[in-house]
Amino acid sequence: MPRYSYTCNKCDSHFEVFHSLHETYTVCKNCGEDGNIARIPSEIFIAQKDTKTGGGSKAGSVVENAIAEAKEELKQDRADLKTRRYKK
């Protein structure tokens, strides 16, 4: 079962409760007040592949490589255009 964090608006306490996703929890564990609690959004964990072991590459490095390649292509295109002769 997932763990949910709650805060009570009456006694300003924070507590955690394990319950099903389909259940709703309304009673404060500390003061017993019903209906004055709010669920605190939980942090999520995102696993990333390790780039040192060859598991993948970071998006930033892929973008940097693409930019460097595009710049090199532009340099070559400029050099080609400078050497071309146009008919009048």
Short mmCIF file of C-alpha atoms in Angstrom, two decimals:
data_model
loop_
_atom_site.label_atom_id
_atom_site.label_comp_id
_atom_site.label_asym_id
_atom_site.label_seq_id
_atom_site.Cartn_x
_atom_site.Cartn_y
_atom_site.Cartn_z
CA MET A 1 0.00 0.00 0.00
CA PRO A 2 1.22 3.51 -0.73
CA ARG A 3 2.17 5.94 2.00
CA TYR A 4 0.49 9.35 1.98
CA SER A 5 1.49 12.47 3.92
CA TYR A 6 -1.19 14.67 5.46
CA THR A 7 -1.32 17.94 7.39
CA CYS A 8 -4.06 18.98 9.79
CA ASN A 9 -5.43 22.50 9.40
CA LYS A 10 -6.67 22.60 13.00
CA CYS A 11 -3.63 21.39 15.02
CA ASP A 12 -0.95 22.06 12.33
CA SER A 13 0.48 18.55 12.68
CA HIS A 14 1.98 16.43 9.92
CA PHE A 15 1.58 12.65 9.73
CA GLU A 16 1.78 9.73 7.30
CA VAL A 17 -0.80 7.04 6.64
CA PHE A 18 -0.66 3.82 4.61
CA HIS A 19 -3.88 3.21 2.70
CA SER A 20 -5.19 2.12 -0.66
CA LEU A 21 -5.35 4.50 -3.60
CA HIS A 22 -9.14 4.24 -3.64
CA GLU A 23 -9.58 5.07 0.06
CA THR A 24 -9.98 8.58 1.40
CA TYR A 25 -8.58 9.57 4.78
CA THR A 26 -10.31 12.40 6.68
CA VAL A 27 -9.44 12.03 10.40
CA CYS A 28 -6.35 13.61 11.98
CA LYS A 29 -4.19 11.08 13.83
CA ASN A 30 -3.19 13.62 16.49
CA CYS A 31 -6.27 15.65 17.37
CA GLY A 32 -9.00 13.35 15.97
CA GLU A 33 -10.68 16.16 14.06
CA ASP A 34 -12.65 14.96 11.05
CA GLY A 35 -12.52 16.80 7.71
CA ASN A 36 -9.73 19.29 8.45
CA ILE A 37 -6.80 17.46 6.86
CA ALA A 38 -5.15 17.96 3.48
CA ARG A 39 -2.93 15.56 1.60
CA ILE A 40 0.59 16.79 0.89
CA PRO A 41 1.82 15.96 -2.64
CA SER A 42 4.58 13.34 -2.56
CA GLU A 43 7.91 13.63 -4.30
CA ILE A 44 8.55 11.21 -7.11
CA PHE A 45 11.75 9.36 -7.94
CA ILE A 46 12.95 9.09 -11.50
CA ALA A 47 15.75 6.63 -12.21
CA GLN A 48 18.30 7.67 -14.80
CA LYS A 49 20.66 5.46 -16.73
CA ASP A 50 24.32 5.63 -15.79
CA THR A 51 26.26 7.11 -18.72
CA LYS A 52 29.63 5.93 -17.38
CA THR A 53 28.75 2.29 -17.91
CA GLY A 54 27.42 2.82 -21.42
CA GLY A 55 23.76 2.72 -20.42
CA GLY A 56 22.88 5.77 -22.51
CA SER A 57 23.77 9.39 -23.05
CA LYS A 58 22.45 12.58 -21.54
CA ALA A 59 20.16 14.72 -23.63
CA GLY A 60 22.40 17.76 -23.17
CA SER A 61 25.41 16.06 -24.73
CA VAL A 62 23.33 14.84 -27.68
CA VAL A 63 22.11 18.39 -28.32
CA GLU A 64 25.63 19.82 -27.99
CA ASN A 65 26.95 17.30 -30.53
CA ALA A 66 24.15 18.11 -32.98
CA ILE A 67 24.87 21.84 -32.65
CA ALA A 68 28.60 21.31 -33.23
CA GLU A 69 27.89 19.22 -36.35
CA ALA A 70 25.47 21.85 -37.70
CA LYS A 71 28.04 24.61 -37.16
CA GLU A 72 30.65 22.62 -39.05
CA GLU A 73 28.25 22.06 -41.95
CA LEU A 74 27.50 25.80 -42.06
CA LYS A 75 31.23 26.60 -42.23
CA GLN A 76 31.63 24.24 -45.16
CA ASP A 77 28.58 25.68 -46.95
CA ARG A 78 29.90 29.24 -46.50
CA ALA A 79 33.28 28.25 -47.89
CA ASP A 80 31.61 26.62 -50.91
CA LEU A 81 29.46 29.69 -51.56
CA LYS A 82 32.50 32.02 -51.44
CA THR A 83 34.28 30.03 -54.16
CA ARG A 84 31.30 29.79 -56.52
CA ARG A 85 31.05 32.05 -59.51
CA TYR A 86 27.70 33.40 -60.50
CA LYS A 87 26.72 34.42 -64.01
CA LYS A 88 25.65 37.97 -64.58
#
